[in-house]
Amino acid sequence: MGNTSEQHPAGRVWLVTGANSGFGRAIAEAALAAGDTVVAAARRPGTLADLAAAHPDRLFPVELDVTDQERIPAVVEEAVRRHGRIDVLVNNAGRGLIGAVEESTDRELRDLMELHFFGPAALTRAVLPHLRARDSGAVVQMSSMGGRFSFPGVGAYSATKFALEGLSEALAKEVAGFGIKVLIVEPGAFRTGFAGGGALAHSAPIEAYEPVVAPVRTGLPDTDGKQPGDPARAAEAILAALAAERTPLRLALGSDAVDGVLGTLEAARQEAEEWAEVGRGTDFPAGE
């Protein structure tokens, strides 16, 4: 058994996946700065050694591949046993995939869905009973501006994030009565390493799609280290949103994401209004 401070830590207890880099690490660091405790999950927990050494009483690395459905309950139960509770789950682990829809293989689609949808869904199911028992807590789903709108070359990636957002929108309404918040975060381009160091996967190209996919295939890696978004500021915004009396369901982060979401909403409204009469005309006539 852990010591008393581990069982009843001050502040909140966070479980963050993909905590060794990018948004995951930034959120872990922000939570630590706020005086909280972080169970930092990663496939290679050794990459968190520096954070663990700097915060030996509040940062606890744990090995977890979120596609390992069998291990997820054990990780959650151990976190609760050791720290007494989980207050915030952050489903952050993920990666990118570039390719036209026709270029994307069934295996690529299924693997990405396991990582971005089925893994977070399983973690959410495992954590929810503990949050409900305390009538408090939060689930943070790290989506993307690509979870609100899509464009050529990122259909598979967006599909997984669209799925996660649909699940989370229903979840938010289901758990609100238990005092549990759900926050969907939709970042744009941030300096997280998402686009660098071979982190992006690429589907085998079909020449016919090069005019529309090639700019994304070459453009995203070229942005590495030059993205406008600051992960530390993103983490601060996430903590601020969770602390707000009315936490938003969706939080777009970065000027590119905010502008893209606003433009998408306006275009969607215009299209819906343009075709509204056609849609209404498919009802049975009144009285029939």
PDB file of C-alpha atoms in Angstrom:
ATOM      1  CA  MET A   1       0.000   0.000   0.000  1.00  0.00           C
ATOM      2  CA  GLY A   2       1.106   3.569  -0.594  1.00  0.00           C
ATOM      3  CA  ASN A   3       1.716   6.064   2.162  1.00  0.00           C
ATOM      4  CA  THR A   4      -0.954   8.361   3.563  1.00  0.00           C
ATOM      5  CA  SER A   5      -0.096  11.274   1.270  1.00  0.00           C
ATOM      6  CA  GLU A   6      -0.457   9.016  -1.768  1.00  0.00           C
ATOM      7  CA  GLN A   7      -3.840   7.747  -0.595  1.00  0.00           C
ATOM      8  CA  HIS A   8      -5.174  11.224   0.159  1.00  0.00           C
ATOM      9  CA  PRO A   9      -3.219  13.703  -1.976  1.00  0.00           C
ATOM     10  CA  ALA A  10      -3.904  17.410  -1.883  1.00  0.00           C
ATOM     11  CA  GLY A  11      -5.540  18.875  -4.969  1.00  0.00           C
ATOM     12  CA  ARG A  12      -6.983  16.821  -7.790  1.00  0.00           C
ATOM     13  CA  VAL A  13      -5.817  13.480  -9.140  1.00  0.00           C
ATOM     14  CA  TRP A  14      -5.386  13.391 -12.912  1.00  0.00           C
ATOM     15  CA  LEU A  15      -5.026  10.378 -15.202  1.00  0.00           C
ATOM     16  CA  VAL A  16      -3.445  11.583 -18.446  1.00  0.00           C
ATOM     17  CA  THR A  17      -2.716   9.321 -21.422  1.00  0.00           C
ATOM     18  CA  GLY A  18       0.096  10.097 -23.830  1.00  0.00           C
ATOM     19  CA  ALA A  19       1.558  12.141 -20.986  1.00  0.00           C
ATOM     20  CA  ASN A  20       5.165  11.984 -22.100  1.00  0.00           C
ATOM     21  CA  SER A  21       4.945  14.552 -24.908  1.00  0.00           C
ATOM     22  CA  GLY A  22       2.881  17.246 -26.587  1.00  0.00           C
ATOM     23  CA  PHE A  23      -0.414  18.229 -25.029  1.00  0.00           C
ATOM     24  CA  GLY A  24      -0.248  15.348 -22.561  1.00  0.00           C
ATOM     25  CA  ARG A  25       2.996  16.549 -21.050  1.00  0.00           C
ATOM     26  CA  ALA A  26       1.857  20.191 -21.093  1.00  0.00           C
ATOM     27  CA  ILE A  27      -1.343  19.259 -19.241  1.00  0.00           C
ATOM     28  CA  ALA A  28       0.608  17.159 -16.738  1.00  0.00           C
ATOM     29  CA  GLU A  29       2.964  20.077 -16.087  1.00  0.00           C
ATOM     30  CA  ALA A  30       0.066  22.513 -15.676  1.00  0.00           C
ATOM     31  CA  ALA A  31      -1.657  20.158 -13.229  1.00  0.00           C
ATOM     32  CA  LEU A  32       1.571  19.798 -11.246  1.00  0.00           C
ATOM     33  CA  ALA A  33       1.990  23.591 -11.179  1.00  0.00           C
ATOM     34  CA  ALA A  34      -1.536  23.798  -9.737  1.00  0.00           C
ATOM     35  CA  GLY A  35      -0.509  21.503  -6.885  1.00  0.00           C
ATOM     36  CA  ASP A  36      -2.284  18.435  -8.251  1.00  0.00           C
ATOM     37  CA  THR A  37      -1.232  14.796  -8.572  1.00  0.00           C
ATOM     38  CA  VAL A  38      -0.782  13.194 -11.994  1.00  0.00           C
ATOM     39  CA  VAL A  39      -0.882   9.545 -12.977  1.00  0.00           C
ATOM     40  CA  ALA A  40       1.024   9.893 -16.245  1.00  0.00           C
ATOM     41  CA  ALA A  41       0.302   7.063 -18.663  1.00  0.00           C
ATOM     42  CA  ALA A  42       2.545   6.363 -21.636  1.00  0.00           C
ATOM     43  CA  ARG A  43       3.659   3.403 -23.698  1.00  0.00           C
ATOM     44  CA  ARG A  44       7.218   4.188 -22.597  1.00  0.00           C
ATOM     45  CA  PRO A  45       6.956   5.531 -19.033  1.00  0.00           C
ATOM     46  CA  GLY A  46      10.735   5.914 -18.845  1.00  0.00           C
ATOM     47  CA  THR A  47      10.358   9.028 -20.995  1.00  0.00           C
ATOM     48  CA  LEU A  48       8.731  10.669 -17.947  1.00  0.00           C
ATOM     49  CA  ALA A  49      11.726  10.116 -15.688  1.00  0.00           C
ATOM     50  CA  ASP A  50      12.630  13.817 -15.569  1.00  0.00           C
ATOM     51  CA  LEU A  51       9.144  14.888 -14.485  1.00  0.00           C
ATOM     52  CA  ALA A  52       8.961  12.064 -11.954  1.00  0.00           C
ATOM     53  CA  ALA A  53      12.320  13.090 -10.488  1.00  0.00           C
ATOM     54  CA  ALA A  54      11.224  16.729 -10.248  1.00  0.00           C
ATOM     55  CA  HIS A  55       7.903  15.798  -8.611  1.00  0.00           C
ATOM     56  CA  PRO A  56       8.476  12.437  -6.900  1.00  0.00           C
ATOM     57  CA  ASP A  57       5.435  12.790  -4.650  1.00  0.00           C
ATOM     58  CA  ARG A  58       2.969  13.956  -7.305  1.00  0.00           C
ATOM     59  CA  LEU A  59       3.945  12.526 -10.709  1.00  0.00           C
ATOM     60  CA  PHE A  60       3.534   8.790 -11.134  1.00  0.00           C
ATOM     61  CA  PRO A  61       4.459   7.264 -14.518  1.00  0.00           C
ATOM     62  CA  VAL A  62       2.533   4.160 -15.554  1.00  0.00           C
ATOM     63  CA  GLU A  63       2.875   1.989 -18.627  1.00  0.00           C
ATOM     64  CA  LEU A  64      -0.234   1.940 -20.795  1.00  0.00           C
ATOM     65  CA  ASP A  65      -0.979   1.410 -24.455  1.00  0.00           C
ATOM     66  CA  VAL A  66      -4.553   2.694 -24.713  1.00  0.00           C
ATOM     67  CA  THR A  67      -5.314   0.079 -27.371  1.00  0.00           C
ATOM     68  CA  ASP A  68      -4.709  -2.620 -24.722  1.00  0.00           C
ATOM     69  CA  GLN A  69      -8.307  -3.022 -23.576  1.00  0.00           C
ATOM     70  CA  GLU A  70      -7.417  -5.646 -20.972  1.00  0.00           C
ATOM     71  CA  ARG A  71      -4.915  -3.435 -19.141  1.00  0.00           C
ATOM     72  CA  ILE A  72      -7.091  -0.320 -18.908  1.00  0.00           C
ATOM     73  CA  PRO A  73      -9.226  -1.416 -15.903  1.00  0.00           C
ATOM     74  CA  ALA A  74      -6.105  -2.470 -13.994  1.00  0.00           C
ATOM     75  CA  VAL A  75      -4.451   0.919 -14.511  1.00  0.00           C
ATOM     76  CA  VAL A  76      -7.582   2.747 -13.345  1.00  0.00           C
ATOM     77  CA  GLU A  77      -8.036   0.514 -10.297  1.00  0.00           C
ATOM     78  CA  GLU A  78      -4.390   0.878  -9.299  1.00  0.00           C
ATOM     79  CA  ALA A  79      -4.616   4.668  -9.579  1.00  0.00           C
ATOM     80  CA  VAL A  80      -7.696   4.701  -7.361  1.00  0.00           C
ATOM     81  CA  ARG A  81      -6.128   2.277  -4.885  1.00  0.00           C
ATOM     82  CA  ARG A  82      -2.956   4.291  -4.648  1.00  0.00           C
ATOM     83  CA  HIS A  83      -4.408   7.810  -4.600  1.00  0.00           C
ATOM     84  CA  GLY A  84      -7.925   7.255  -3.315  1.00  0.00           C
ATOM     85  CA  ARG A  85      -9.668   8.651  -6.374  1.00  0.00           C
ATOM     86  CA  ILE A  86      -9.428   9.996  -9.924  1.00  0.00           C
ATOM     87  CA  ASP A  87     -10.785  13.500 -10.481  1.00  0.00           C
ATOM     88  CA  VAL A  88      -9.881  14.189 -14.108  1.00  0.00           C
ATOM     89  CA  LEU A  89      -9.362  11.784 -17.006  1.00  0.00           C
ATOM     90  CA  VAL A  90      -7.553  13.212 -20.030  1.00  0.00           C
ATOM     91  CA  ASN A  91      -7.765  11.042 -23.153  1.00  0.00           C
ATOM     92  CA  ASN A  92      -4.850  12.474 -25.077  1.00  0.00           C
ATOM     93  CA  ALA A  93      -2.821   9.651 -26.647  1.00  0.00           C
ATOM     94  CA  GLY A  94      -2.905   9.805 -30.429  1.00  0.00           C
ATOM     95  CA  ARG A  95      -1.107  10.184 -33.730  1.00  0.00           C
ATOM     96  CA  GLY A  96      -1.664  11.505 -37.225  1.00  0.00           C
ATOM     97  CA  LEU A  97      -2.354   9.771 -40.514  1.00  0.00           C
ATOM     98  CA  ILE A  98      -2.280  11.415 -43.931  1.00  0.00           C
ATOM     99  CA  GLY A  99      -3.951   9.906 -46.953  1.00  0.00           C
ATOM    100  CA  ALA A 100      -6.970  10.229 -49.204  1.00  0.00           C
ATOM    101  CA  VAL A 101      -9.954   8.087 -48.263  1.00  0.00           C
ATOM    102  CA  GLU A 102      -9.292   5.711 -51.165  1.00  0.00           C
ATOM    103  CA  GLU A 103      -5.648   5.463 -50.098  1.00  0.00           C
ATOM    104  CA  SER A 104      -6.502   4.539 -46.488  1.00  0.00           C
ATOM    105  CA  THR A 105      -6.483   0.800 -45.842  1.00  0.00           C
ATOM    106  CA  ASP A 106      -8.960  -0.995 -43.633  1.00  0.00           C
ATOM    107  CA  ARG A 107      -6.117  -1.846 -41.239  1.00  0.00           C
ATOM    108  CA  GLU A 108      -5.044   1.795 -40.989  1.00  0.00           C
ATOM    109  CA  LEU A 109      -8.612   2.901 -40.291  1.00  0.00           C
ATOM    110  CA  ARG A 110      -9.194   0.237 -37.649  1.00  0.00           C
ATOM    111  CA  ASP A 111      -5.860   0.827 -35.901  1.00  0.00           C
ATOM    112  CA  LEU A 112      -6.470   4.569 -35.716  1.00  0.00           C
ATOM    113  CA  MET A 113     -10.007   4.019 -34.448  1.00  0.00           C
ATOM    114  CA  GLU A 114      -8.647   1.730 -31.710  1.00  0.00           C
ATOM    115  CA  LEU A 115      -6.281   4.494 -30.607  1.00  0.00           C
ATOM    116  CA  HIS A 116      -8.571   7.534 -30.885  1.00  0.00           C
ATOM    117  CA  PHE A 117     -11.996   6.046 -30.164  1.00  0.00           C
ATOM    118  CA  PHE A 118     -12.169   2.581 -28.612  1.00  0.00           C
ATOM    119  CA  GLY A 119      -9.273   3.260 -26.215  1.00  0.00           C
ATOM    120  CA  PRO A 120     -10.725   6.542 -24.888  1.00  0.00           C
ATOM    121  CA  ALA A 121     -14.189   4.941 -24.709  1.00  0.00           C
ATOM    122  CA  ALA A 122     -12.810   2.095 -22.578  1.00  0.00           C
ATOM    123  CA  LEU A 123     -10.910   4.470 -20.299  1.00  0.00           C
ATOM    124  CA  THR A 124     -14.007   6.625 -19.902  1.00  0.00           C
ATOM    125  CA  ARG A 125     -16.116   3.571 -18.975  1.00  0.00           C
ATOM    126  CA  ALA A 126     -13.496   2.453 -16.446  1.00  0.00           C
ATOM    127  CA  VAL A 127     -13.230   5.875 -14.756  1.00  0.00           C
ATOM    128  CA  LEU A 128     -16.909   6.886 -14.723  1.00  0.00           C
ATOM    129  CA  PRO A 129     -18.026   4.679 -11.797  1.00  0.00           C
ATOM    130  CA  HIS A 130     -15.410   6.388  -9.603  1.00  0.00           C
ATOM    131  CA  LEU A 131     -16.498   9.866 -10.731  1.00  0.00           C
ATOM    132  CA  ARG A 132     -20.177   9.041 -10.214  1.00  0.00           C
ATOM    133  CA  ALA A 133     -19.464   7.717  -6.726  1.00  0.00           C
ATOM    134  CA  ARG A 134     -18.080  11.140  -5.807  1.00  0.00           C
ATOM    135  CA  ASP A 135     -20.635  13.197  -7.764  1.00  0.00           C
ATOM    136  CA  SER A 136     -17.802  15.195  -9.306  1.00  0.00           C
ATOM    137  CA  GLY A 137     -14.968  15.063 -11.784  1.00  0.00           C
ATOM    138  CA  ALA A 138     -14.230  15.649 -15.435  1.00  0.00           C
ATOM    139  CA  VAL A 139     -13.448  13.832 -18.659  1.00  0.00           C
ATOM    140  CA  VAL A 140     -11.280  15.745 -21.131  1.00  0.00           C
ATOM    141  CA  GLN A 141     -11.288  14.420 -24.680  1.00  0.00           C
ATOM    142  CA  MET A 142      -8.388  15.707 -26.749  1.00  0.00           C
ATOM    143  CA  SER A 143      -9.903  15.966 -30.202  1.00  0.00           C
ATOM    144  CA  SER A 144      -8.781  18.389 -32.910  1.00  0.00           C
ATOM    145  CA  MET A 145     -10.136  21.083 -35.164  1.00  0.00           C
ATOM    146  CA  GLY A 146     -10.199  18.050 -37.477  1.00  0.00           C
ATOM    147  CA  GLY A 147     -12.885  16.672 -35.181  1.00  0.00           C
ATOM    148  CA  ARG A 148     -15.220  19.507 -36.171  1.00  0.00           C
ATOM    149  CA  PHE A 149     -14.406  19.831 -39.882  1.00  0.00           C
ATOM    150  CA  SER A 150     -12.284  17.927 -42.355  1.00  0.00           C
ATOM    151  CA  PHE A 151     -10.302  18.470 -45.530  1.00  0.00           C
ATOM    152  CA  PRO A 152      -8.438  16.368 -48.140  1.00  0.00           C
ATOM    153  CA  GLY A 153      -5.847  13.963 -46.780  1.00  0.00           C
ATOM    154  CA  VAL A 154      -7.107  13.720 -43.205  1.00  0.00           C
ATOM    155  CA  GLY A 155     -10.379  11.811 -43.635  1.00  0.00           C
ATOM    156  CA  ALA A 156      -9.320   8.814 -41.547  1.00  0.00           C
ATOM    157  CA  TYR A 157      -7.970  10.991 -38.744  1.00  0.00           C
ATOM    158  CA  SER A 158     -11.066  13.181 -38.745  1.00  0.00           C
ATOM    159  CA  ALA A 159     -13.339  10.142 -38.770  1.00  0.00           C
ATOM    160  CA  THR A 160     -11.874   8.953 -35.474  1.00  0.00           C
ATOM    161  CA  LYS A 161     -12.195  12.383 -33.887  1.00  0.00           C
ATOM    162  CA  PHE A 162     -15.746  12.886 -35.226  1.00  0.00           C
ATOM    163  CA  ALA A 163     -16.625   9.560 -33.592  1.00  0.00           C
ATOM    164  CA  LEU A 164     -15.069  10.586 -30.283  1.00  0.00           C
ATOM    165  CA  GLU A 165     -16.926  13.915 -30.350  1.00  0.00           C
ATOM    166  CA  GLY A 166     -20.271  12.246 -31.065  1.00  0.00           C
ATOM    167  CA  LEU A 167     -19.778   9.855 -28.156  1.00  0.00           C
ATOM    168  CA  SER A 168     -18.692  12.693 -25.879  1.00  0.00           C
ATOM    169  CA  GLU A 169     -21.614  14.959 -26.760  1.00  0.00           C
ATOM    170  CA  ALA A 170     -24.027  12.268 -25.600  1.00  0.00           C
ATOM    171  CA  LEU A 171     -21.846  11.478 -22.591  1.00  0.00           C
ATOM    172  CA  ALA A 172     -21.904  15.102 -21.422  1.00  0.00           C
ATOM    173  CA  LYS A 173     -25.692  15.041 -21.225  1.00  0.00           C
ATOM    174  CA  GLU A 174     -25.742  11.628 -19.546  1.00  0.00           C
ATOM    175  CA  VAL A 175     -23.358  12.534 -16.718  1.00  0.00           C
ATOM    176  CA  ALA A 176     -24.241  16.187 -16.083  1.00  0.00           C
ATOM    177  CA  GLY A 177     -26.652  15.116 -13.347  1.00  0.00           C
ATOM    178  CA  PHE A 178     -23.777  13.441 -11.521  1.00  0.00           C
ATOM    179  CA  GLY A 179     -21.782  16.667 -11.375  1.00  0.00           C
ATOM    180  CA  ILE A 180     -19.336  15.380 -14.015  1.00  0.00           C
ATOM    181  CA  LYS A 181     -18.013  17.708 -16.713  1.00  0.00           C
ATOM    182  CA  VAL A 182     -17.078  16.659 -20.251  1.00  0.00           C
ATOM    183  CA  LEU A 183     -14.727  18.905 -22.218  1.00  0.00           C
ATOM    184  CA  ILE A 184     -13.895  18.279 -25.886  1.00  0.00           C
ATOM    185  CA  VAL A 185     -10.698  20.125 -26.832  1.00  0.00           C
ATOM    186  CA  GLU A 186     -10.172  21.024 -30.494  1.00  0.00           C
ATOM    187  CA  PRO A 187      -6.631  22.307 -31.062  1.00  0.00           C
ATOM    188  CA  GLY A 188      -5.309  23.664 -34.319  1.00  0.00           C
ATOM    189  CA  ALA A 189      -1.604  23.632 -35.152  1.00  0.00           C
ATOM    190  CA  PHE A 190       0.528  23.553 -31.992  1.00  0.00           C
ATOM    191  CA  ARG A 191       4.227  22.873 -31.438  1.00  0.00           C
ATOM    192  CA  THR A 192       3.733  19.405 -30.034  1.00  0.00           C
ATOM    193  CA  GLY A 193       5.854  17.157 -32.251  1.00  0.00           C
ATOM    194  CA  PHE A 194       2.641  15.851 -33.868  1.00  0.00           C
ATOM    195  CA  ALA A 195       3.985  16.681 -37.326  1.00  0.00           C
ATOM    196  CA  GLY A 196       7.681  16.040 -36.789  1.00  0.00           C
ATOM    197  CA  GLY A 197      10.270  13.334 -36.367  1.00  0.00           C
ATOM    198  CA  GLY A 198       8.431  10.784 -38.478  1.00  0.00           C
ATOM    199  CA  ALA A 199       5.448  10.951 -36.112  1.00  0.00           C
ATOM    200  CA  LEU A 200       2.949  11.268 -38.963  1.00  0.00           C
ATOM    201  CA  ALA A 201       1.907   8.045 -40.688  1.00  0.00           C
ATOM    202  CA  HIS A 202       1.243   8.110 -44.421  1.00  0.00           C
ATOM    203  CA  SER A 203      -1.020   5.898 -46.497  1.00  0.00           C
ATOM    204  CA  ALA A 204       0.431   4.564 -49.743  1.00  0.00           C
ATOM    205  CA  PRO A 205      -0.223   7.302 -52.309  1.00  0.00           C
ATOM    206  CA  ILE A 206      -2.391   6.965 -55.408  1.00  0.00           C
ATOM    207  CA  GLU A 207      -1.122   9.336 -58.094  1.00  0.00           C
ATOM    208  CA  ALA A 208      -4.584  10.623 -59.025  1.00  0.00           C
ATOM    209  CA  TYR A 209      -4.946  12.235 -55.593  1.00  0.00           C
ATOM    210  CA  GLU A 210      -1.560  13.963 -55.517  1.00  0.00           C
ATOM    211  CA  PRO A 211      -2.955  17.411 -56.476  1.00  0.00           C
ATOM    212  CA  VAL A 212      -5.142  17.527 -53.360  1.00  0.00           C
ATOM    213  CA  VAL A 213      -3.208  15.360 -50.885  1.00  0.00           C
ATOM    214  CA  ALA A 214       0.423  16.211 -51.681  1.00  0.00           C
ATOM    215  CA  PRO A 215       0.178  19.736 -50.205  1.00  0.00           C
ATOM    216  CA  VAL A 216      -0.920  18.191 -46.892  1.00  0.00           C
ATOM    217  CA  ARG A 217       1.562  15.328 -47.110  1.00  0.00           C
ATOM    218  CA  THR A 218       4.484  17.749 -47.500  1.00  0.00           C
ATOM    219  CA  GLY A 219       2.988  20.791 -45.793  1.00  0.00           C
ATOM    220  CA  LEU A 220       2.283  19.323 -42.349  1.00  0.00           C
ATOM    221  CA  PRO A 221       5.847  18.055 -41.704  1.00  0.00           C
ATOM    222  CA  ASP A 222       7.207  21.388 -42.963  1.00  0.00           C
ATOM    223  CA  THR A 223       5.301  23.193 -40.195  1.00  0.00           C
ATOM    224  CA  ASP A 224       7.020  21.258 -37.406  1.00  0.00           C
ATOM    225  CA  GLY A 225       8.445  23.668 -34.848  1.00  0.00           C
ATOM    226  CA  LYS A 226       6.822  26.648 -36.559  1.00  0.00           C
ATOM    227  CA  GLN A 227       3.191  26.110 -35.548  1.00  0.00           C
ATOM    228  CA  PRO A 228       1.589  29.182 -33.937  1.00  0.00           C
ATOM    229  CA  GLY A 229       0.060  27.330 -30.984  1.00  0.00           C
ATOM    230  CA  ASP A 230       1.788  27.179 -27.584  1.00  0.00           C
ATOM    231  CA  PRO A 231       1.025  23.877 -25.770  1.00  0.00           C
ATOM    232  CA  ALA A 232       1.645  25.464 -22.360  1.00  0.00           C
ATOM    233  CA  ARG A 233      -0.977  28.124 -23.033  1.00  0.00           C
ATOM    234  CA  ALA A 234      -3.324  25.435 -24.323  1.00  0.00           C
ATOM    235  CA  ALA A 235      -2.937  23.538 -21.049  1.00  0.00           C
ATOM    236  CA  GLU A 236      -3.672  26.717 -19.072  1.00  0.00           C
ATOM    237  CA  ALA A 237      -6.809  27.268 -21.176  1.00  0.00           C
ATOM    238  CA  ILE A 238      -7.967  23.708 -20.490  1.00  0.00           C
ATOM    239  CA  LEU A 239      -7.518  24.141 -16.730  1.00  0.00           C
ATOM    240  CA  ALA A 240      -9.350  27.465 -16.901  1.00  0.00           C
ATOM    241  CA  ALA A 241     -12.249  25.894 -18.824  1.00  0.00           C
ATOM    242  CA  LEU A 242     -12.540  23.098 -16.273  1.00  0.00           C
ATOM    243  CA  ALA A 243     -12.553  25.641 -13.445  1.00  0.00           C
ATOM    244  CA  ALA A 244     -15.288  27.744 -15.063  1.00  0.00           C
ATOM    245  CA  GLU A 245     -18.773  27.606 -13.613  1.00  0.00           C
ATOM    246  CA  ARG A 246     -20.071  26.805 -17.091  1.00  0.00           C
ATOM    247  CA  THR A 247     -17.428  24.617 -18.709  1.00  0.00           C
ATOM    248  CA  PRO A 248     -17.921  24.552 -22.493  1.00  0.00           C
ATOM    249  CA  LEU A 249     -18.648  21.267 -24.223  1.00  0.00           C
ATOM    250  CA  ARG A 250     -16.180  22.171 -26.975  1.00  0.00           C
ATOM    251  CA  LEU A 251     -13.098  24.371 -26.717  1.00  0.00           C
ATOM    252  CA  ALA A 252     -11.323  25.333 -29.943  1.00  0.00           C
ATOM    253  CA  LEU A 253      -7.700  26.302 -29.280  1.00  0.00           C
ATOM    254  CA  GLY A 254      -5.516  28.398 -31.562  1.00  0.00           C
ATOM    255  CA  SER A 255      -6.587  31.140 -33.948  1.00  0.00           C
ATOM    256  CA  ASP A 256      -6.617  28.672 -36.857  1.00  0.00           C
ATOM    257  CA  ALA A 257      -9.002  26.360 -35.012  1.00  0.00           C
ATOM    258  CA  VAL A 258     -11.270  29.176 -33.827  1.00  0.00           C
ATOM    259  CA  ASP A 259     -11.478  30.720 -37.312  1.00  0.00           C
ATOM    260  CA  GLY A 260     -11.971  27.321 -38.946  1.00  0.00           C
ATOM    261  CA  VAL A 261     -14.759  26.303 -36.566  1.00  0.00           C
ATOM    262  CA  LEU A 262     -16.570  29.630 -36.946  1.00  0.00           C
ATOM    263  CA  GLY A 263     -16.333  29.429 -40.725  1.00  0.00           C
ATOM    264  CA  THR A 264     -17.557  25.834 -40.744  1.00  0.00           C
ATOM    265  CA  LEU A 265     -20.539  26.666 -38.537  1.00  0.00           C
ATOM    266  CA  GLU A 266     -21.535  29.583 -40.773  1.00  0.00           C
ATOM    267  CA  ALA A 267     -21.247  27.506 -43.950  1.00  0.00           C
ATOM    268  CA  ALA A 268     -23.213  24.655 -42.368  1.00  0.00           C
ATOM    269  CA  ARG A 269     -25.995  27.020 -41.315  1.00  0.00           C
ATOM    270  CA  GLN A 270     -26.202  28.555 -44.788  1.00  0.00           C
ATOM    271  CA  GLU A 271     -26.441  25.132 -46.409  1.00  0.00           C
ATOM    272  CA  ALA A 272     -29.050  23.898 -43.919  1.00  0.00           C
ATOM    273  CA  GLU A 273     -31.207  26.979 -44.542  1.00  0.00           C
ATOM    274  CA  GLU A 274     -30.802  26.701 -48.326  1.00  0.00           C
ATOM    275  CA  TRP A 275     -32.127  23.131 -48.309  1.00  0.00           C
ATOM    276  CA  ALA A 276     -34.550  23.484 -45.389  1.00  0.00           C
ATOM    277  CA  GLU A 277     -37.680  23.541 -47.543  1.00  0.00           C
ATOM    278  CA  VAL A 278     -36.608  20.433 -49.421  1.00  0.00           C
ATOM    279  CA  GLY A 279     -36.037  18.690 -46.108  1.00  0.00           C
ATOM    280  CA  ARG A 280     -39.353  19.826 -44.635  1.00  0.00           C
ATOM    281  CA  GLY A 281     -41.125  18.710 -47.798  1.00  0.00           C
ATOM    282  CA  THR A 282     -40.384  15.047 -47.092  1.00  0.00           C
ATOM    283  CA  ASP A 283     -42.889  14.891 -44.176  1.00  0.00           C
ATOM    284  CA  PHE A 284     -46.355  13.374 -44.721  1.00  0.00           C
ATOM    285  CA  PRO A 285     -48.869  16.151 -45.417  1.00  0.00           C
ATOM    286  CA  ALA A 286     -50.661  17.393 -42.292  1.00  0.00           C
ATOM    287  CA  GLY A 287     -53.455  15.077 -41.218  1.00  0.00           C
ATOM    288  CA  GLU A 288     -52.179  11.992 -43.047  1.00  0.00           C
TER     289      GLU A 288
END
